[in-house]
Short mmCIF file of C-alpha atoms (C1' of nucleotides) in Angstrom, two decimals:
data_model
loop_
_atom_site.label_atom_id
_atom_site.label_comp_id
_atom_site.label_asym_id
_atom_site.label_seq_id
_atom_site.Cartn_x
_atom_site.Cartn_y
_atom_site.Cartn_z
CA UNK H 1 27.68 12.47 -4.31
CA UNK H 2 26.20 12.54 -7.77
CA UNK H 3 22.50 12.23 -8.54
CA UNK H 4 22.96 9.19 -10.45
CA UNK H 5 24.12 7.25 -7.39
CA UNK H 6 21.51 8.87 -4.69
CA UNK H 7 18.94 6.91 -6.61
CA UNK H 8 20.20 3.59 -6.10
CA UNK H 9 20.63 4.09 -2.15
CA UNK H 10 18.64 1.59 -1.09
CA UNK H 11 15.01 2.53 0.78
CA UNK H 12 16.39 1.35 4.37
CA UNK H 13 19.54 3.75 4.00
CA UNK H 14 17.24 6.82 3.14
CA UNK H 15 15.41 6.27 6.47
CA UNK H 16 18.08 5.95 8.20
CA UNK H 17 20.06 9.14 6.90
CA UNK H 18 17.05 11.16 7.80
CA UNK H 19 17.36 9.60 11.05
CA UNK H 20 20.98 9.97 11.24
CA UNK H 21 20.59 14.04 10.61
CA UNK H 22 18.26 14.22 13.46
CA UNK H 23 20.51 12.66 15.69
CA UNK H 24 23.50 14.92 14.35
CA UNK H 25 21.18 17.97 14.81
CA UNK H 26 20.95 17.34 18.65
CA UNK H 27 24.67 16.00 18.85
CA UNK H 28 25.70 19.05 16.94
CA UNK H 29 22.94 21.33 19.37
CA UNK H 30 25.04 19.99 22.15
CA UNK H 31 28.31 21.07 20.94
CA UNK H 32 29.97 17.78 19.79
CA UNK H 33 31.92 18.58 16.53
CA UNK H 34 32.60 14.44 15.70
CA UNK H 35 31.10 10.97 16.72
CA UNK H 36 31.89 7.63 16.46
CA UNK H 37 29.93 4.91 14.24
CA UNK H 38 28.87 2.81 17.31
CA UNK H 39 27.86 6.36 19.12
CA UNK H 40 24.97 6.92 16.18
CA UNK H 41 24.74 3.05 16.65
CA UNK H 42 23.81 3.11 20.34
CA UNK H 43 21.36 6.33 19.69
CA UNK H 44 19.53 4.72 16.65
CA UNK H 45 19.53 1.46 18.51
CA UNK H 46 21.46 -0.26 15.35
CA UNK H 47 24.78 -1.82 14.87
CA UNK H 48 27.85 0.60 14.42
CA UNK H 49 28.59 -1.66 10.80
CA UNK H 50 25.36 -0.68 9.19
CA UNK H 51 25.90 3.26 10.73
CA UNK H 52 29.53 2.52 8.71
CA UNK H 53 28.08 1.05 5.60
CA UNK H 54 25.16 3.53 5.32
CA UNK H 55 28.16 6.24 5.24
CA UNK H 56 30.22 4.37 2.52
CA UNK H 57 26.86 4.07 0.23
CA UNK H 58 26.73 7.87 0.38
CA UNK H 59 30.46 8.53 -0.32
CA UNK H 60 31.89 10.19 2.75
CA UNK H 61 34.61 9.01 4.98
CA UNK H 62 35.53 9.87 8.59
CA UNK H 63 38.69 10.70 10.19
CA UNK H 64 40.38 7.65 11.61
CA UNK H 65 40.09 7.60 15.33
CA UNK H 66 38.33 10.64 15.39
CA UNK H 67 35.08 9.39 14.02
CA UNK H 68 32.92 11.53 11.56
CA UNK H 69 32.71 15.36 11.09
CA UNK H 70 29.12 16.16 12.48
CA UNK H 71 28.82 19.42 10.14
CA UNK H 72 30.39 17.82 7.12
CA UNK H 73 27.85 14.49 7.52
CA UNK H 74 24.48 17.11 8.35
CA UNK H 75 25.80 19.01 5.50
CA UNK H 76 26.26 15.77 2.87
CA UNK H 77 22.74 14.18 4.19
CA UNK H 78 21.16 17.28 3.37
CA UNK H 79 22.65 17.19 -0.20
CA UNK H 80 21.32 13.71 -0.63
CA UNK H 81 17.83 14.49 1.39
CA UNK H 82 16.92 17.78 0.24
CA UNK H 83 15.45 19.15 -3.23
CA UNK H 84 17.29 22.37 -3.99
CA UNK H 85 14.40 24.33 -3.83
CA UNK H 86 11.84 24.25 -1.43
CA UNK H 87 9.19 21.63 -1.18
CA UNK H 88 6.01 22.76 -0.54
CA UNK H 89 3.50 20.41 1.26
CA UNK H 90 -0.46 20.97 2.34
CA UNK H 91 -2.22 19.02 5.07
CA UNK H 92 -5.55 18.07 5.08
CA UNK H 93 -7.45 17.92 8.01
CA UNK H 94 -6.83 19.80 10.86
CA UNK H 95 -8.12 17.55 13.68
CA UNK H 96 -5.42 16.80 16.58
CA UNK H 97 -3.24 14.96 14.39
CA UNK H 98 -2.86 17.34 11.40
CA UNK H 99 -2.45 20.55 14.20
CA UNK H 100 0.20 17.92 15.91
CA UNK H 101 1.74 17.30 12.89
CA UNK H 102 1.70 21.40 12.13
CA UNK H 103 2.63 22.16 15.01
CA UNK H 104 5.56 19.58 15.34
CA UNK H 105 6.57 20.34 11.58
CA UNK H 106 6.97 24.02 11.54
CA UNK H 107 10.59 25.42 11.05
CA UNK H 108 12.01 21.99 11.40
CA UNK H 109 13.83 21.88 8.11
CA UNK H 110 14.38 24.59 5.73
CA UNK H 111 13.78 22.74 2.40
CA UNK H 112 10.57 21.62 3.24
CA UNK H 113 7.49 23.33 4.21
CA UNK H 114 3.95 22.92 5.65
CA UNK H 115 2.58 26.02 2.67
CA UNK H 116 -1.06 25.60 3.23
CA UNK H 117 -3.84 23.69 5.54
CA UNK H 118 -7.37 22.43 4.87
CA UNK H 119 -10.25 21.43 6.17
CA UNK H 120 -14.27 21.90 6.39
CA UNK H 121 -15.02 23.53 9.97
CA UNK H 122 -15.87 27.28 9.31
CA UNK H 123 -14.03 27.24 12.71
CA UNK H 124 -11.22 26.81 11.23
CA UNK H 125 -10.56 28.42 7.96
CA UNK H 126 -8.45 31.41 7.97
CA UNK H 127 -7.00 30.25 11.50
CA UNK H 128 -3.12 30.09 11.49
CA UNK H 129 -2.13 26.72 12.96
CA UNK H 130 1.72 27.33 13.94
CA UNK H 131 1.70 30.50 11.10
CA UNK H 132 0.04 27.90 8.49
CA UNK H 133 -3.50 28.85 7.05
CA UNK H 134 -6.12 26.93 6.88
CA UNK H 135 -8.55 26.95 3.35
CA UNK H 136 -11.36 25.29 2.98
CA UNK H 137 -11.03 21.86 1.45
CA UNK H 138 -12.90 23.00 -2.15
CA UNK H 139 -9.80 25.69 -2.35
CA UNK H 140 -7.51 22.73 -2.72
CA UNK H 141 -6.60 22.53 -6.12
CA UNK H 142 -6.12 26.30 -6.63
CA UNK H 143 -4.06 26.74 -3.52
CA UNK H 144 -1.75 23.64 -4.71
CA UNK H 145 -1.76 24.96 -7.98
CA UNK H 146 -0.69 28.59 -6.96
CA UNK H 147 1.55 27.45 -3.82
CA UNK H 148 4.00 25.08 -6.27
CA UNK H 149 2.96 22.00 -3.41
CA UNK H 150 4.37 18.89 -4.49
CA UNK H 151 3.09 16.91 -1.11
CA UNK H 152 -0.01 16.08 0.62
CA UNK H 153 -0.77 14.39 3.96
CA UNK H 154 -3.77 13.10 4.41
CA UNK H 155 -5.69 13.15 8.36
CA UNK H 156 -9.05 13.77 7.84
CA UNK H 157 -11.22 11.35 9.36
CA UNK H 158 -10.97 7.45 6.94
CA UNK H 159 -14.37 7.93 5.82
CA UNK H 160 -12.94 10.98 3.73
CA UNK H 161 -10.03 9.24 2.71
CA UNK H 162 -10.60 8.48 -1.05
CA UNK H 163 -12.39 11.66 -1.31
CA UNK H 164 -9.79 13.48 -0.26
CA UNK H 165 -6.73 11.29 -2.27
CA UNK H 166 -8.83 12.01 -5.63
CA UNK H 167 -8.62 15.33 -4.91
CA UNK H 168 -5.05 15.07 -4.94
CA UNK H 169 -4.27 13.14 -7.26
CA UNK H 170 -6.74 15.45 -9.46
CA UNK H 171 -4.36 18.25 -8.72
CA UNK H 172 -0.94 16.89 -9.83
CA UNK H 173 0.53 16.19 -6.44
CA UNK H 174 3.63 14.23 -6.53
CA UNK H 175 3.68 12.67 -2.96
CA UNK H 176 1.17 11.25 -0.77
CA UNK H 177 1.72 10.74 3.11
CA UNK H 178 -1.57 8.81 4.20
CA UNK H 179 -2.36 9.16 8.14
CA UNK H 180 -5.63 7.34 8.17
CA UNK H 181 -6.52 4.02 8.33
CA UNK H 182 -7.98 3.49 4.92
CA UNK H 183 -5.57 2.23 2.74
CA UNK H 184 -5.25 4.33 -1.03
CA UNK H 185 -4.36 3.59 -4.83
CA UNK H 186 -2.49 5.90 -6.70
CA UNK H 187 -1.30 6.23 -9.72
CA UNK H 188 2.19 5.49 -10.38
CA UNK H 189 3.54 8.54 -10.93
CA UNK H 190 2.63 9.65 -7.53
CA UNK H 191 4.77 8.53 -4.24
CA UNK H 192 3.23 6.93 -1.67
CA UNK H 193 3.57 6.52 1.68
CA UNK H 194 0.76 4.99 4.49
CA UNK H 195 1.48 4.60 8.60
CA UNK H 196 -1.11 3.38 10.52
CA UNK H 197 -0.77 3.80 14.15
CA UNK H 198 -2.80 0.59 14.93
CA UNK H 199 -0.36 -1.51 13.25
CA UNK H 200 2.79 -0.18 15.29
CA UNK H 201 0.46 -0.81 18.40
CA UNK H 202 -0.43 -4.16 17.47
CA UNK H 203 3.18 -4.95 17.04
CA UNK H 204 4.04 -3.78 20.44
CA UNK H 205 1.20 -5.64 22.22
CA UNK H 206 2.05 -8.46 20.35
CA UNK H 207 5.84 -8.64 21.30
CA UNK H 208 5.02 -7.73 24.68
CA UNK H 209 2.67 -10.75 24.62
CA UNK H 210 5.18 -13.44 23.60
CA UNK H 211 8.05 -11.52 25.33
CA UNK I 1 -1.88 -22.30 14.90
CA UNK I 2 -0.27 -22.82 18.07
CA UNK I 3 2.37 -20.93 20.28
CA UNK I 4 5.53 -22.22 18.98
CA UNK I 5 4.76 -21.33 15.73
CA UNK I 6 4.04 -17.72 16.27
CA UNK I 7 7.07 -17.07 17.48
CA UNK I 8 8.71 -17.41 14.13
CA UNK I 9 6.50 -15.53 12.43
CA UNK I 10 8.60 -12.60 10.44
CA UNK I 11 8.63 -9.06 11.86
CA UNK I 12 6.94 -8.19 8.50
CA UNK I 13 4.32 -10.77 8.30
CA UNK I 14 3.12 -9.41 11.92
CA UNK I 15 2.65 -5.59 10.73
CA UNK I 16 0.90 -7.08 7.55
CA UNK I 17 -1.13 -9.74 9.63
CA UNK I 18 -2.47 -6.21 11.75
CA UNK I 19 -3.14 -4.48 8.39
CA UNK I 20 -5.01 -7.30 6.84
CA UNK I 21 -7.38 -7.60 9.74
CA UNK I 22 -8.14 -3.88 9.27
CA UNK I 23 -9.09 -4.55 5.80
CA UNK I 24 -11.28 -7.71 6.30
CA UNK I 25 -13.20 -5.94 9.00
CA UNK I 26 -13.92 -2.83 6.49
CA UNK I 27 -14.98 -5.77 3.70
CA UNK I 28 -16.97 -7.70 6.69
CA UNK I 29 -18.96 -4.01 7.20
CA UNK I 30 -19.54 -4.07 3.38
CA UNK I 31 -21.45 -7.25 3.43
CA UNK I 32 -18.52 -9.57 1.87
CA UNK I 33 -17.84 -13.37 2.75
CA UNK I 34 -14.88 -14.40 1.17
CA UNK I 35 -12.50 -12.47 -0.54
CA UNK I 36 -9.50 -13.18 -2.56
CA UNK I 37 -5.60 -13.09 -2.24
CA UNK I 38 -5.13 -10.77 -4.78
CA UNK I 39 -8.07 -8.35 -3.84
CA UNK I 40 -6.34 -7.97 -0.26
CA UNK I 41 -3.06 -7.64 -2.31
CA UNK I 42 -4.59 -4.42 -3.88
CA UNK I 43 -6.29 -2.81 -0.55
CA UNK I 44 -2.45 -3.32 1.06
CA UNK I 45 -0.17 -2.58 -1.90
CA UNK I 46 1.59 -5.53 -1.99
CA UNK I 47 1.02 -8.89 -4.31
CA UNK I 48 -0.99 -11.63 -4.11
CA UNK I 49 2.08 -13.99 -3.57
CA UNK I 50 2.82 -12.41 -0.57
CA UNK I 51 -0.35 -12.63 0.94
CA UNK I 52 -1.03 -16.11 0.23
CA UNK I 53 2.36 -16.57 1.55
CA UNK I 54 1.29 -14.60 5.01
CA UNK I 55 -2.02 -16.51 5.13
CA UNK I 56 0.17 -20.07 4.88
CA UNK I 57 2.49 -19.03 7.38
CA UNK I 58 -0.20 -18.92 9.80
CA UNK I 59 -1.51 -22.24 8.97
CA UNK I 60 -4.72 -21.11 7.38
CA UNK I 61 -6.24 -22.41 3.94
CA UNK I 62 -8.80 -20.72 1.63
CA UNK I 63 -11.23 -22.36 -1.00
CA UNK I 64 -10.03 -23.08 -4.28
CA UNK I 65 -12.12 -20.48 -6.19
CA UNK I 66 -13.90 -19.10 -4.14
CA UNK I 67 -11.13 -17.76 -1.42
CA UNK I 68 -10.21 -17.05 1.72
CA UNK I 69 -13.66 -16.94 4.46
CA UNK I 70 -13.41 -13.73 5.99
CA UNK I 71 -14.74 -14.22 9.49
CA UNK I 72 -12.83 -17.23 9.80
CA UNK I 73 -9.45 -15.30 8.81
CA UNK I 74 -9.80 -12.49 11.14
CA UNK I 75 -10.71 -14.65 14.32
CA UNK I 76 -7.61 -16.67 13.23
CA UNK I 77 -5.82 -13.63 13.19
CA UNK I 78 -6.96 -12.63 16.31
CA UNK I 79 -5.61 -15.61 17.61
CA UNK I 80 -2.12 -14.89 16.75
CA UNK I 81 -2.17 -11.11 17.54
CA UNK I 82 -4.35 -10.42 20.50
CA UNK I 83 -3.66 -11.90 24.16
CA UNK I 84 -6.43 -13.57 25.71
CA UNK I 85 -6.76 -11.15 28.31
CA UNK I 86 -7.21 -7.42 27.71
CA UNK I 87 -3.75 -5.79 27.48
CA UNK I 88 -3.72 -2.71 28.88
CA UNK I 89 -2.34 0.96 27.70
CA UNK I 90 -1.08 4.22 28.94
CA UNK I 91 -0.71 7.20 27.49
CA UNK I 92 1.91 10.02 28.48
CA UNK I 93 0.94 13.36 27.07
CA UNK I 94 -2.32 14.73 26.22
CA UNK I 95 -1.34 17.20 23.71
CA UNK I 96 -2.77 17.23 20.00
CA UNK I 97 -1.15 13.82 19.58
CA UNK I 98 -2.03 12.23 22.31
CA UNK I 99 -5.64 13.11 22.00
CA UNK I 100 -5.75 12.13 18.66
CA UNK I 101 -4.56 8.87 19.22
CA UNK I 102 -7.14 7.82 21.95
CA UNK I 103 -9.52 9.86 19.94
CA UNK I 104 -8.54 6.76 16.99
CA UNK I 105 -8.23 4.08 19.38
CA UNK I 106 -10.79 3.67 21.92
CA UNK I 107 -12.93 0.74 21.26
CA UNK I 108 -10.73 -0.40 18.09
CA UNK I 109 -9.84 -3.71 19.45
CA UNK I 110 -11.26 -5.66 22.35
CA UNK I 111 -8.04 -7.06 23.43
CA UNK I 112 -6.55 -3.77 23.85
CA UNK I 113 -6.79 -0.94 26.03
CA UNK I 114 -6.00 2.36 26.77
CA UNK I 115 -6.31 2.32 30.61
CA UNK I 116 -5.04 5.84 31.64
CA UNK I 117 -3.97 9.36 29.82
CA UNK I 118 -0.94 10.86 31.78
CA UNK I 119 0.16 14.74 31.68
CA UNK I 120 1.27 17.67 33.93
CA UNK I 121 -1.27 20.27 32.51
CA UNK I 122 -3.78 20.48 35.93
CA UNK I 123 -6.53 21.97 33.11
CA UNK I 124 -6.18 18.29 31.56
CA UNK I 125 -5.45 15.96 35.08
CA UNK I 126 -9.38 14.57 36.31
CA UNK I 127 -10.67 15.35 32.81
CA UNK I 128 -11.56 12.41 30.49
CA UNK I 129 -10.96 11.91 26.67
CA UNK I 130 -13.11 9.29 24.76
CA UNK I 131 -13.60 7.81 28.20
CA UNK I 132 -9.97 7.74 29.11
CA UNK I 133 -9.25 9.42 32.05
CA UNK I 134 -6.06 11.36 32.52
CA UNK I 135 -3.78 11.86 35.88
CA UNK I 136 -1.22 13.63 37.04
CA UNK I 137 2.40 12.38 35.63
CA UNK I 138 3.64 11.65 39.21
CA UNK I 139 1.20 9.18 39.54
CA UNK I 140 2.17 7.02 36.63
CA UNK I 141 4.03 4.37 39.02
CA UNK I 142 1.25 3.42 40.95
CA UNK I 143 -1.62 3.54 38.09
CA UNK I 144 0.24 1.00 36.26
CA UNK I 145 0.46 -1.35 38.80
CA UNK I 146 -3.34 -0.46 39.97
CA UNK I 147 -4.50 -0.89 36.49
CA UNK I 148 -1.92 -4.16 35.30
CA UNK I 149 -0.97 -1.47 32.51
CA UNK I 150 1.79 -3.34 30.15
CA UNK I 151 2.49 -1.14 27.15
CA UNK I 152 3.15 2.79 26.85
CA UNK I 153 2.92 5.24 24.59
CA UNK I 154 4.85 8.20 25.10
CA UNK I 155 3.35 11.52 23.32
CA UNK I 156 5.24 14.33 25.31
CA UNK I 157 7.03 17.06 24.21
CA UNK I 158 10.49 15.61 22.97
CA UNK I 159 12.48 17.01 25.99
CA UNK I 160 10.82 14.97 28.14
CA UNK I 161 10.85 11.63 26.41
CA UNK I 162 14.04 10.62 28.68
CA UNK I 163 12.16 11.15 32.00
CA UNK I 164 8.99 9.21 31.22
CA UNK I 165 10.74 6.73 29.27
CA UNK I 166 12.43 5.95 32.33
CA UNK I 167 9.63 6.07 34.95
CA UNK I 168 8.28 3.59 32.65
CA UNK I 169 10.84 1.44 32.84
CA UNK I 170 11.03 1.43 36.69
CA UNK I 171 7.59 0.99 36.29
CA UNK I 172 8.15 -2.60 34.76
CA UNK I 173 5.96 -1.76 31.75
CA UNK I 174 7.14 -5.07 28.77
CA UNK I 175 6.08 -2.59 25.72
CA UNK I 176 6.88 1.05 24.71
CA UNK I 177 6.02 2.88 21.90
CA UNK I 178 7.63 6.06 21.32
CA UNK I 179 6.42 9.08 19.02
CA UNK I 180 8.72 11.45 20.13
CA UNK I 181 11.56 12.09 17.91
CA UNK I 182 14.15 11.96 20.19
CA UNK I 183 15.47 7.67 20.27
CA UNK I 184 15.55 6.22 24.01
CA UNK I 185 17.40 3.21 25.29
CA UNK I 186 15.89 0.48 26.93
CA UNK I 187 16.39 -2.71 28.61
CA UNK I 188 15.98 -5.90 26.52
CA UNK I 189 12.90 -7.03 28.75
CA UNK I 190 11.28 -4.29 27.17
CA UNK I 191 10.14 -3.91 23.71
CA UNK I 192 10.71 -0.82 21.68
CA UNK I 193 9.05 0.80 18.66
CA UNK I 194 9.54 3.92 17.87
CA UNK I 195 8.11 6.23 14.85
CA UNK I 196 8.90 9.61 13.73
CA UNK I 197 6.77 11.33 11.23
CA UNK I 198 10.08 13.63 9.85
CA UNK I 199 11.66 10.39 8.55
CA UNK I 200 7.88 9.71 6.78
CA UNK I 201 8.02 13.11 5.20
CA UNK I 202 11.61 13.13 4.15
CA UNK I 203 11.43 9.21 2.77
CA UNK I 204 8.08 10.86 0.60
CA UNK I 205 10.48 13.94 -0.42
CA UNK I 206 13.33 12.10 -1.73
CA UNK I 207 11.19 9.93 -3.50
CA UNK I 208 9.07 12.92 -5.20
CA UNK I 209 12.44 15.13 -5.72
CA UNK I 210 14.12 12.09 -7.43
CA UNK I 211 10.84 11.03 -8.83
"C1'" DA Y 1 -18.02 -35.19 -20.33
"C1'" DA Y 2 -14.08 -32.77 -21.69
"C1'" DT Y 3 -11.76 -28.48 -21.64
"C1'" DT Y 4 -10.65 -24.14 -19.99
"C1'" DT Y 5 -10.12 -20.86 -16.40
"C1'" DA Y 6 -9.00 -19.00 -12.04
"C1'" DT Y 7 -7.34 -19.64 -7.77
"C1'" DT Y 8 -4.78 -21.79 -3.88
"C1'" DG Y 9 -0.54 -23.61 -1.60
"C1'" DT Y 10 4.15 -24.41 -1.75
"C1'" DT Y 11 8.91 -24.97 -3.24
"C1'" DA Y 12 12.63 -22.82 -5.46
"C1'" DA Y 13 14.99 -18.62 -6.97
"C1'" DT Y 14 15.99 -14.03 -6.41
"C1'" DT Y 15 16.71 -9.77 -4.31
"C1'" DA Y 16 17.31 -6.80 -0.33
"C1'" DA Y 17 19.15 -6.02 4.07
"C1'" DT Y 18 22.12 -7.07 7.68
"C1'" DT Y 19 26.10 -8.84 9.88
"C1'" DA Y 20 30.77 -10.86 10.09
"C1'" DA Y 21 35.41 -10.52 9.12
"C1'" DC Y 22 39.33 -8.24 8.55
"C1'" DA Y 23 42.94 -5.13 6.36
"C1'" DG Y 24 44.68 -0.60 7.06
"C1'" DC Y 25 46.18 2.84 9.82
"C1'" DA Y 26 46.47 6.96 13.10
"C1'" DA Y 27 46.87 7.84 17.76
"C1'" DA Y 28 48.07 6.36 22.28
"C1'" DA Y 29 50.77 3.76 25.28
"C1'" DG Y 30 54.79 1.60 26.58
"C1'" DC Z 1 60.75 3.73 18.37
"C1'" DT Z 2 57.80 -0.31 18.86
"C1'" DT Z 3 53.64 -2.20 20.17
"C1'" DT Z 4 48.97 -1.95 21.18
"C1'" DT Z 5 44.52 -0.09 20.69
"C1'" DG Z 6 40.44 1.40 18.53
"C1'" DC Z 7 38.31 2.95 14.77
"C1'" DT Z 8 37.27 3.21 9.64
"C1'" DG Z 9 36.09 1.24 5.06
"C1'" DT Z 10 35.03 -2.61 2.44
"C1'" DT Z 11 34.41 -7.28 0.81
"C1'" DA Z 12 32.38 -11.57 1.75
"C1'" DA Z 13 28.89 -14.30 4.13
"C1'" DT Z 14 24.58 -14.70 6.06
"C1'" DT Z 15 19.91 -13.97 6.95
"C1'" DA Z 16 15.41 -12.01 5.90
"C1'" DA Z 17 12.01 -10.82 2.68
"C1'" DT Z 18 10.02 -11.04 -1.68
"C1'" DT Z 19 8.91 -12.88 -6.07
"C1'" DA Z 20 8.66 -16.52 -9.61
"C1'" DA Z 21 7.10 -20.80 -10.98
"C1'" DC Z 22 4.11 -24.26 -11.06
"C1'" DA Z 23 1.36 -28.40 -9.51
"C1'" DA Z 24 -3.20 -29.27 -7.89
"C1'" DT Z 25 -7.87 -28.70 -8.49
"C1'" DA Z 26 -12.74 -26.82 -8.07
"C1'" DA Z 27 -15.77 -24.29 -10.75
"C1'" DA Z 28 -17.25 -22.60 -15.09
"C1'" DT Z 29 -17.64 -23.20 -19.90
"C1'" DT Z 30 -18.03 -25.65 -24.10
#
DNA sequence: AATTTATTGTTAATTAATTAACAGCAAAAG
DNA sequence: CTTTTGCTGTTAATTAATTAACAATAAATT
């Protein structure tokens, strides 16, 4: 799978590969060695044609009858997924959701890594949250700077938000995952990415409502 | 804007209908009135078009020049999203996550709310967070019928996803949302989200890698 | 009072995402 | 050895979501 092609996978499919390697992870944990399209189907609660066509878009084929090789697919999606070297990400704020998110994180893949944390509480700084140190938030820029970290997420309380984003953006990161409810602008050249857990909720509630 | 309506209302225009409430309530704080489509189009990333779009899907009309009335839009919106009678919430798992999201949600929205925490900790059982208080797993049945509880979030530790997803279901909750990154099943009287930060970071990573 | 400007509301066009349809074929069954 | 079965890979069709285009018009400007 050449570069040139990975960038035209459409937005959808990237989710979904990510998803699919979690999925093969735990199949794979389990001691499967091949699965069917309509078995990653039934787990990602999609149909077995888009698991199929999601596979052609990234080049590899399965064994007929036998279904896919679980190492060879883990192996491929990580070729697509992953940067060759590491990629170094910071979180900012270490309330309940940034330690969840820490905690959660840590050791999960290989090729990407929670390098630094940050907030303001004295408390805090120089605490190891899951074997990640915590600065204080006017460290940011060196510690991105020296640490080579190319992504930020962002759960400090809203009202910091902006703050926080400019500070960011300030230091050259390349990717933004925002966990607060304030909405951000950011310059093109940096990625971003915003989940709001309200909205999710309000879905549910609101599906539930009509049923 | 009446029930029939509603119904067809696209997936998407439901999230953004949730977001743009958000953002008229912040511009409400701040003193504004009105407000136009293309100034929500910049707080929400998207374009104008597509809010204007939103906004006639759901049968409202602005003011030539002068825009859309704020107070009027988000009690419209209300309309469509929220149930007339409080829906209620649980909460499975009081870790870091599950603190932080009652921490963010209590008193959010009227028409919402989180009824009962849930966990097996007996530090955390009898204890309350931002007012919610939190029982003993086993007694999840019965508080959701006590309390008419109809959506739950599940916040455990990923192993036990399966377990509560399922003592939810027997419960006869309508609405689930899961954070856990392992997918569950359900039957199709019951509606499913589910949201896992990984694919977040690894959709910002491929994005910044290929950037 | 006429003209320009800025904005809404809506239809049409386009693009993105999903689903249907089915050919091809290896393995299993007869 | 022939037929059936069950799965893959892919093209074509469909549906969903977004964007373009523009008429209508109130307010601002000349």
């Amino acid at each position: 799978m050449d570069k040139r092609k990975m960038k035209y996978l459409p937005h959808k499919t990237i989710e979904r590969l990510s998803q699919y390697r979690r999925a093969l992870l735990l199949c794979q944990a389990n001691g499967k060695t091949h699965i069917f399209s309509h078995e990653i189907a039934t787990i990602q609660h999609i149909t077995a044609v888009q698991v199929r066509r999601d596979i052609m878009l990234i080049g590899y084929t399965g064994t007929l009858r036998k279904g896919y090789n679980i190492a060879d697919m883990i192996s491929l999606i990580g070729k697509i997924l992953d940067s060759e070297k590491v990629q170094n990400i910071a979180i900012i704020g270490m309330g309940n959701l940034g330690v969840a998110i820490t905690k959660y994180f840590s050791g999960k893949r290989t090729k990407l890594e929670i390098a630094a944390a940050f907030d303001v509480n004295p408390v805090k700084i120089g605490k190891k949250y899951s074997g990640v140190e915590c600065y204080h938030i006017n460290q940011i820029i060196k510690i991105i700077k020296e640490k080579d970290i190319s992504i930020g997420i962002i759960t400090v309380p809203s009202t910091e938000t902006i703050i926080i984003k400019n500070i960011l953006v300030k230091s050259g990161i390349k990717g933004i995952l925002n966990y607060t409810p304030k909405p951000v602008n950011v310059p093109d050249d940096v990625y971003l990415e915003e989940y709001d857990m309200t909205t999710s909720l309000e879905k549910v509630a609101f599906f539930v409502k009509m049923h």
